[in-house]
Amino acid sequence: IDVIPNGVELDRFCPADRDEESETLRLLTVGRLSATKRVDMLVNAVKLLHGQGRDVRLTIVGGGQFEQQLRESVSGKDLRDVVRIAGRVEPEKMSEIYRDNDIFISASVQEGMSNAMLEAMASGLPIITTRCEGVEELITDNGVIVEDANAEDIAAAIRGLADNPQARKEMSAAARSRAQTFTWDRVAQEY
């Protein structure tokens, strides 16, 4: 069986030019808001970090059947200033959203080959994800795979990268390098 991966536009999705680190650690998740994405688990991880005095923000991009429930949950947990639910965003604006963040996080139960993860990698974002099908093909030295899918372990992975800017920098470079193996030109050659 020959497997041909998804591709990513490297000229559109590229790392931000930053001279200095932001005081706030900006987390991003992108995807359909459904039960399989477990976005509520990410919100709970951010709540734990916020409760520990960590300066973190989570942006959630995507729409779906759980959007209203998620908004109510964020409001009920008094996280409106910490968690931003952007809803569905036009594809033309996504490259800027990736560049405005520091780490891409996911708690998905299943993925094929995540386009959002590929775009985040091309944008130079380190990845924190739970173990599920598809992530082994994308995550090597460019991120962290959380073995047990729970808010505490996700929060610990985020804390680990928050406390180690050098590791984030190395993972960022590795993410971009890894994304370069998934160009559309390369995918076209495979076809």
XYZ file of N, CA and C in Angstrom:
573
model
N 0.853 -1.178 0.000
C 0.000 0.000 0.000
C 0.894 1.235 0.000
N 0.645 2.136 -0.932
C 1.343 3.419 -0.945
C 0.466 4.446 -0.246
N 1.054 5.201 0.652
C 0.324 6.253 1.371
C 0.838 7.597 0.896
N -0.073 8.433 0.443
C 0.290 9.785 0.015
C -0.282 10.749 1.042
N 0.577 11.523 1.695
C 0.108 12.395 2.783
C -0.599 13.647 2.258
N -1.195 14.383 3.194
C -1.731 15.699 2.871
C -0.572 16.649 2.630
N -0.867 17.755 2.003
C 0.151 18.772 1.753
C -0.175 20.056 2.486
N 0.815 20.942 2.526
C 0.638 22.244 3.181
C 1.353 23.308 2.359
N 0.786 24.504 2.336
C 1.363 25.630 1.600
C 2.411 26.333 2.466
N 3.671 26.068 2.213
C 4.738 26.628 3.047
C 4.898 28.128 2.879
N 4.569 28.654 1.694
C 4.716 30.096 1.512
C 3.592 30.869 2.210
N 2.460 30.236 2.395
C 1.329 30.884 3.078
C 1.422 30.715 4.588
N 1.761 29.509 5.025
C 1.889 29.227 6.452
C 3.364 29.229 6.805
N 3.796 30.295 7.445
C 5.214 30.437 7.774
C 5.352 31.045 9.166
N 6.489 30.838 9.804
C 6.678 31.349 11.167
C 6.646 32.868 11.232
N 6.239 33.365 12.382
C 6.225 34.805 12.634
C 7.645 35.293 12.868
N 7.892 36.533 12.526
C 9.171 37.171 12.845
C 9.030 37.822 14.216
N 9.631 37.188 15.215
C 9.542 37.716 16.579
C 10.931 37.930 17.133
N 11.114 39.106 17.719
C 12.400 39.394 18.339
C 12.426 38.966 19.800
N 11.275 39.099 20.457
C 11.241 38.734 21.869
C 9.985 37.947 22.201
N 10.071 37.194 23.269
C 8.973 36.347 23.720
C 7.883 37.190 24.372
N 6.654 36.780 24.198
C 5.527 37.414 24.873
C 5.484 36.918 26.313
N 5.009 37.767 27.206
C 4.836 37.357 28.604
C 3.755 36.277 28.717
N 2.744 36.381 27.870
C 1.627 35.450 27.873
C 1.905 34.311 26.910
N 1.716 33.076 27.364
C 1.862 31.916 26.495
C 0.545 31.722 25.764
N 0.584 31.842 24.442
C -0.620 31.802 23.616
C -0.780 30.425 22.979
N -1.847 29.737 23.379
C -2.146 28.391 22.902
C -3.257 28.467 21.860
N -3.199 27.565 20.894
C -4.186 27.554 19.816
C -4.633 26.134 19.545
N -5.933 25.960 19.344
C -6.457 24.715 18.816
C -7.403 25.064 17.681
N -7.375 24.234 16.643
C -8.179 24.489 15.444
C -8.868 23.191 15.053
N -10.161 23.250 14.834
C -10.871 22.058 14.381
C -12.361 22.152 14.617
N -13.041 21.174 14.108
C -14.480 21.049 14.286
C -14.764 20.855 15.774
N -15.762 21.557 16.275
C -16.105 21.446 17.695
C -17.094 20.301 17.879
N -16.518 19.124 18.088
C -17.304 17.904 18.267
C -16.742 17.136 19.459
N -17.461 16.120 19.871
C -17.037 15.322 21.033
C -15.671 14.686 20.816
N -15.361 14.278 19.588
C -14.088 13.588 19.332
C -12.877 14.507 19.473
N -13.072 15.803 19.419
C -11.940 16.738 19.540
C -11.571 17.032 20.991
N -12.453 16.733 21.914
C -12.214 16.908 23.359
C -11.660 18.291 23.707
N -12.232 19.319 23.128
C -11.775 20.688 23.396
C -12.025 21.055 24.852
N -13.064 20.483 25.457
C -13.324 20.738 26.873
C -12.149 20.314 27.747
N -11.437 19.276 27.334
C -10.255 18.824 28.071
C -9.143 19.886 28.004
N -9.019 20.538 26.847
C -8.028 21.609 26.691
C -8.404 22.805 27.575
N -9.694 23.120 27.617
C -10.168 24.218 28.471
C -9.863 23.897 29.931
N -10.080 22.652 30.340
C -9.790 22.261 31.725
C -8.295 22.333 32.024
N -7.460 21.999 31.053
C -6.008 22.109 31.241
C -5.611 23.569 31.433
N -6.198 24.444 30.647
C -5.907 25.881 30.767
C -6.423 26.414 32.106
N -7.572 25.913 32.538
C -8.095 26.319 33.847
C -7.122 25.933 34.959
N -6.575 24.724 34.885
C -5.581 24.284 35.877
C -4.372 25.224 35.883
N -3.868 25.525 34.699
C -2.691 26.403 34.590
C -3.002 27.801 35.111
N -4.165 28.312 34.746
C -4.577 29.642 35.207
C -4.682 29.657 36.729
N -5.225 28.573 37.295
C -5.335 28.465 38.751
C -3.985 28.412 39.448
N -2.956 27.987 38.709
C -1.590 27.939 39.248
C -0.852 29.257 39.033
N -1.569 30.241 38.523
C -0.964 31.554 38.309
C -0.214 31.692 37.002
N -0.401 30.760 36.099
C 0.266 30.819 34.793
C -0.453 31.798 33.880
N 0.318 32.593 33.164
C -0.225 33.563 32.223
C -0.375 32.881 30.866
N -1.498 32.211 30.659
C -1.775 31.497 29.406
C -3.098 31.970 28.837
N -3.205 31.905 27.536
C -4.446 32.189 26.821
C -4.657 31.081 25.799
N -5.907 30.678 25.621
C -6.259 29.668 24.635
C -7.224 30.271 23.630
N -6.894 30.126 22.359
C -7.806 30.506 21.285
C -8.312 29.231 20.638
N -9.631 29.144 20.510
C -10.281 27.986 19.900
C -10.892 28.446 18.582
N -10.425 27.858 17.482
C -10.945 28.201 16.159
C -11.696 27.001 15.617
N -12.903 27.246 15.191
C -13.710 26.182 14.598
C -15.158 26.312 15.023
N -16.013 25.689 14.273
C -17.431 25.681 14.596
C -17.913 24.249 14.672
N -19.123 24.079 15.145
C -19.674 22.732 15.219
C -20.735 22.622 16.280
N -21.214 21.419 16.455
C -22.356 21.186 17.326
C -22.098 21.497 18.794
N -20.843 21.549 19.225
C -20.537 21.806 20.631
C -20.150 23.260 20.918
N -20.266 24.129 19.912
C -19.809 25.512 20.108
C -20.574 26.212 21.234
N -21.893 26.162 21.231
C -22.669 26.846 22.272
C -22.401 26.235 23.640
N -22.345 24.927 23.703
C -22.053 24.241 24.974
C -20.677 24.652 25.491
N -19.708 24.777 24.588
C -18.359 25.177 24.968
C -18.346 26.619 25.489
N -19.084 27.494 24.814
C -19.174 28.894 25.274
C -19.756 28.963 26.692
N -20.786 28.179 26.943
C -21.407 28.153 28.271
C -20.443 27.600 29.311
N -19.680 26.594 28.933
C -18.706 25.998 29.853
C -17.612 27.003 30.213
N -17.092 27.694 29.203
C -16.043 28.696 29.439
C -16.573 29.808 30.345
N -17.783 30.235 30.090
C -18.402 31.270 30.909
C -18.631 30.768 32.333
N -19.138 29.540 32.460
C -19.398 28.961 33.775
C -18.144 28.761 34.606
N -17.014 28.550 33.940
C -15.738 28.370 34.644
C -15.012 29.701 34.848
N -15.691 30.789 34.470
C -15.152 32.144 34.604
C -13.801 32.292 33.888
N -13.747 31.767 32.650
C -12.515 31.807 31.858
C -12.647 32.699 30.618
N -13.650 33.565 30.591
C -13.868 34.394 29.401
C -12.659 35.254 29.048
N -11.866 35.641 30.042
C -10.674 36.454 29.779
C -9.460 35.605 29.416
N -9.590 34.288 29.547
C -8.470 33.377 29.321
C -8.668 32.536 28.056
N -9.920 32.170 27.774
C -10.242 31.324 26.626
C -11.094 32.127 25.647
N -10.611 32.213 24.427
C -11.341 32.928 23.370
C -11.855 31.910 22.356
N -13.160 31.897 22.140
C -13.749 31.026 21.131
C -14.009 31.890 19.897
N -13.174 31.698 18.891
C -13.245 32.533 17.688
C -14.326 32.061 16.727
N -14.793 30.820 16.898
C -15.752 30.276 15.949
C -15.059 29.927 14.640
N -15.860 29.800 13.609
C -15.302 29.482 12.289
C -14.621 30.723 11.730
N -13.425 30.547 11.198
C -12.634 31.648 10.650
C -12.391 31.379 9.169
N -12.459 32.423 8.369
C -12.208 32.286 6.936
C -10.796 31.751 6.708
N -10.630 30.821 5.771
C -9.307 30.225 5.518
C -8.210 31.258 5.233
N -8.562 32.367 4.604
C -7.567 33.393 4.264
C -6.933 34.031 5.502
N -7.617 33.945 6.628
C -7.124 34.580 7.863
C -6.337 33.622 8.756
N -6.338 32.344 8.408
C -5.739 31.353 9.292
C -4.230 31.498 9.455
N -3.524 31.864 8.398
C -2.061 31.976 8.532
C -1.690 33.014 9.592
N -2.434 34.095 9.656
C -2.177 35.128 10.659
C -2.487 34.611 12.065
N -3.545 33.831 12.193
C -3.901 33.278 13.509
C -2.804 32.346 14.012
N -2.286 31.488 13.143
C -1.184 30.614 13.571
C 0.019 31.446 14.022
N 0.367 32.474 13.247
C 1.542 33.297 13.591
C 1.362 34.063 14.892
N 0.109 34.307 15.294
C -0.156 35.058 16.523
C -0.127 34.186 17.775
N 0.234 32.909 17.631
C 0.226 31.993 18.770
C 1.585 31.334 18.948
N 1.746 30.662 20.101
C 3.042 30.077 20.461
C 3.072 28.551 20.367
N 1.963 27.897 20.706
C 1.908 26.433 20.751
C 0.547 25.984 20.229
N 0.545 24.926 19.426
C -0.693 24.316 18.950
C -1.000 23.127 19.843
N -2.243 23.041 20.350
C -2.606 21.924 21.215
C -3.832 21.201 20.667
N -3.859 19.902 20.916
C -4.962 19.071 20.452
C -5.158 17.910 21.422
N -6.434 17.560 21.626
C -6.746 16.402 22.475
C -7.659 15.445 21.719
N -7.547 15.431 20.426
C -8.445 14.664 19.577
C -8.358 13.163 19.850
N -9.508 12.509 19.780
C -9.579 11.060 19.936
C -9.035 10.380 18.691
N -9.286 10.990 17.539
C -8.831 10.401 16.276
C -8.557 11.498 15.254
N -7.619 11.238 14.404
C -7.271 12.116 13.296
C -6.859 11.230 12.141
N -6.984 11.745 10.947
C -6.346 11.094 9.817
C -4.943 11.672 9.794
N -4.750 12.645 8.952
C -3.556 13.476 9.013
C -4.094 14.894 9.123
N -3.944 15.474 10.273
C -4.564 16.753 10.596
C -3.996 17.888 9.746
N -4.853 18.502 8.934
C -4.439 19.672 8.163
C -4.081 20.825 9.087
N -4.857 20.999 10.166
C -4.574 22.073 11.116
C -3.198 21.889 11.744
N -2.853 20.652 12.078
C -1.542 20.381 12.663
C -0.429 20.666 11.654
N -0.646 20.288 10.398
C 0.340 20.580 9.354
C 0.532 22.082 9.184
N -0.572 22.826 9.184
C -0.487 24.282 9.044
C 0.230 24.897 10.241
N -0.056 24.389 11.443
C 0.623 24.875 12.645
C 2.119 24.593 12.571
N 2.475 23.393 12.117
C 3.893 23.042 11.981
C 4.585 23.955 10.976
N 3.949 24.176 9.840
C 4.525 25.060 8.818
C 4.694 26.469 9.366
N 3.821 26.845 10.308
C 3.895 28.165 10.942
C 4.901 28.201 12.086
N 5.593 27.083 12.301
C 6.638 27.027 13.322
C 6.123 26.852 14.739
N 4.915 26.303 14.900
C 4.390 26.095 16.245
C 4.742 24.700 16.754
N 5.319 24.612 17.948
C 5.466 23.309 18.577
C 4.070 22.727 18.810
N 3.965 21.402 18.831
C 2.677 20.737 18.971
C 2.618 19.985 20.294
N 1.499 20.121 20.981
C 1.189 19.253 22.126
C -0.109 18.562 21.761
N -0.077 17.227 21.734
C -1.256 16.467 21.341
C -1.357 15.191 22.153
N -2.566 14.699 22.260
C -2.762 13.396 22.880
C -2.497 12.320 21.837
N -2.158 11.135 22.303
C -1.893 10.027 21.380
C -3.185 9.612 20.697
N -3.130 9.543 19.386
C -4.240 9.029 18.580
C -3.685 8.692 17.202
N -4.484 7.989 16.409
C -4.047 7.652 15.057
C -3.638 8.913 14.312
N -2.590 8.810 13.548
C -2.191 9.916 12.690
C -1.110 10.819 13.247
N -0.976 10.924 14.575
C 0.000 11.885 15.102
C 1.435 11.379 14.988
N 1.628 10.058 14.965
C 2.997 9.533 14.873
C 3.672 9.963 13.575
N 2.876 10.159 12.524
C 3.432 10.577 11.239
C 3.895 12.024 11.267
N 3.358 12.805 12.195
C 3.659 14.235 12.214
C 4.568 14.664 13.353
N 4.498 14.001 14.488
C 5.207 14.463 15.678
C 6.450 13.622 15.925
N 7.585 14.290 15.867
C 8.862 13.659 16.217
C 9.521 14.559 17.258
N 10.502 15.330 16.844
C 11.160 16.265 17.759
C 10.513 17.650 17.722
N 9.355 17.749 17.117
C 8.673 19.031 16.961
C 7.495 19.195 17.924
N 7.372 18.276 18.882
C 6.264 18.403 19.801
C 6.269 17.330 20.870
N 5.169 17.292 21.612
C 5.004 16.370 22.733
C 3.710 15.600 22.518
N 3.789 14.282 22.622
C 2.586 13.446 22.577
C 2.275 13.030 24.012
N 1.106 13.451 24.500
C 0.657 13.118 25.852
C 0.010 11.737 25.796
N 0.553 10.811 26.559
C 0.096 9.421 26.489
C -1.293 9.226 27.090
N -1.538 9.807 28.250
C -2.839 9.667 28.897
C -3.641 10.942 28.663
N -4.758 10.806 27.985
C -5.570 11.963 27.626
C -6.357 12.453 28.835
N -5.771 13.416 29.540
C -6.469 14.063 30.648
C -5.921 15.470 30.813
N -6.712 16.323 31.452
C -6.357 17.736 31.581
C -5.055 17.937 32.348
N -4.818 17.114 33.367
C -3.619 17.266 34.198
C -2.347 17.021 33.380
N -2.337 15.960 32.588
C -1.145 15.644 31.797
C -0.939 16.641 30.661
N -2.024 17.134 30.084
C -1.900 18.169 29.052
C -1.344 19.442 29.679
N -1.866 19.807 30.851
C -1.359 20.993 31.556
C 0.119 20.834 31.884
N 0.529 19.638 32.287
C 1.946 19.393 32.603
C 2.811 19.556 31.357
N 2.337 19.088 30.215
C 3.096 19.244 28.965
C 3.215 20.716 28.590
N 2.132 21.456 28.755
C 2.168 22.902 28.461
C 3.133 23.592 29.410
N 3.057 23.251 30.694
C 3.943 23.843 31.702
C 5.403 23.547 31.368
N 5.666 22.312 30.928
C 7.036 21.941 30.569
C 7.601 22.810 29.456
N 6.782 23.080 28.438
C 7.258 23.951 27.354
C 7.284 25.413 27.775
N 6.350 25.821 28.631
C 6.338 27.203 29.116
C 7.616 27.513 29.884
N 8.095 26.524 30.641
C 9.284 26.721 31.472
C 10.588 26.520 30.714
N 10.510 26.134 29.452
C 11.717 25.856 28.688
C 11.659 26.528 27.312
N 11.914 27.843 27.262
C 11.854 28.567 25.986
C 12.811 28.004 24.933
N 13.936 27.459 25.370
C 14.885 26.891 24.417
C 14.292 25.661 23.720
N 13.622 24.821 24.478
C 12.969 23.650 23.883
C 11.887 24.089 22.907
N 11.129 25.131 23.266
C 10.098 25.647 22.355
C 10.726 26.140 21.057
N 11.847 26.813 21.186
C 12.538 27.336 20.004
C 13.025 26.192 19.110
N 13.595 25.172 19.727
C 14.078 24.015 18.960
C 12.920 23.267 18.305
N 11.816 23.096 19.045
C 10.646 22.424 18.487
C 10.025 23.236 17.359
N 10.076 24.544 17.491
C 9.550 25.421 16.441
C 10.319 25.219 15.140
N 11.640 25.201 15.237
C 12.475 24.972 14.046
C 12.237 23.573 13.485
N 12.097 22.588 14.367
C 11.854 21.213 13.923
C 10.478 21.086 13.269
N 9.489 21.827 13.783
C 8.137 21.786 13.206
C 8.167 22.304 11.774
N 8.832 23.426 11.578
C 8.922 23.992 10.229
C 9.673 23.034 9.299
N 10.761 22.473 9.783
C 11.552 21.535 8.987
C 10.728 20.301 8.619
N 9.981 19.783 9.578
C 9.139 18.604 9.336
C 8.038 18.924 8.323
N 7.466 20.112 8.425
C 6.412 20.528 7.489
C 6.940 20.607 6.058
N 8.219 20.895 5.915
C 8.802 21.003 4.573
C 8.808 19.672 3.831
N 8.577 18.576 4.541
C 8.489 17.276 3.874
C 7.063 17.002 3.377
N 6.140 17.942 3.650
C 4.747 17.780 3.254
C 4.286 18.880 2.297
N 5.161 19.321 1.421
C 4.775 20.365 0.465
C 3.816 19.791 -0.576
N 3.015 20.668 -1.176
C 2.102 20.227 -2.234
C 2.879 19.726 -3.447
N 4.038 20.324 -3.725
C 4.868 19.838 -4.838
C 5.274 18.384 -4.604
N 5.663 18.095 -3.394
C 6.070 16.729 -3.051
C 4.888 15.760 -3.144
N 3.727 16.212 -2.659
C 2.528 15.377 -2.735
C 2.172 15.122 -4.210
N 2.278 16.166 -5.028
C 1.992 16.009 -6.469
C 2.934 14.991 -7.101
N 4.208 15.032 -6.700
C 5.179 14.053 -7.221
C 4.779 12.637 -6.809
N 4.297 12.492 -5.570
C 3.860 11.181 -5.094
C 2.704 10.659 -5.944
N 1.758 11.548 -6.267
C 0.643 11.126 -7.105
C 1.160 10.721 -8.492
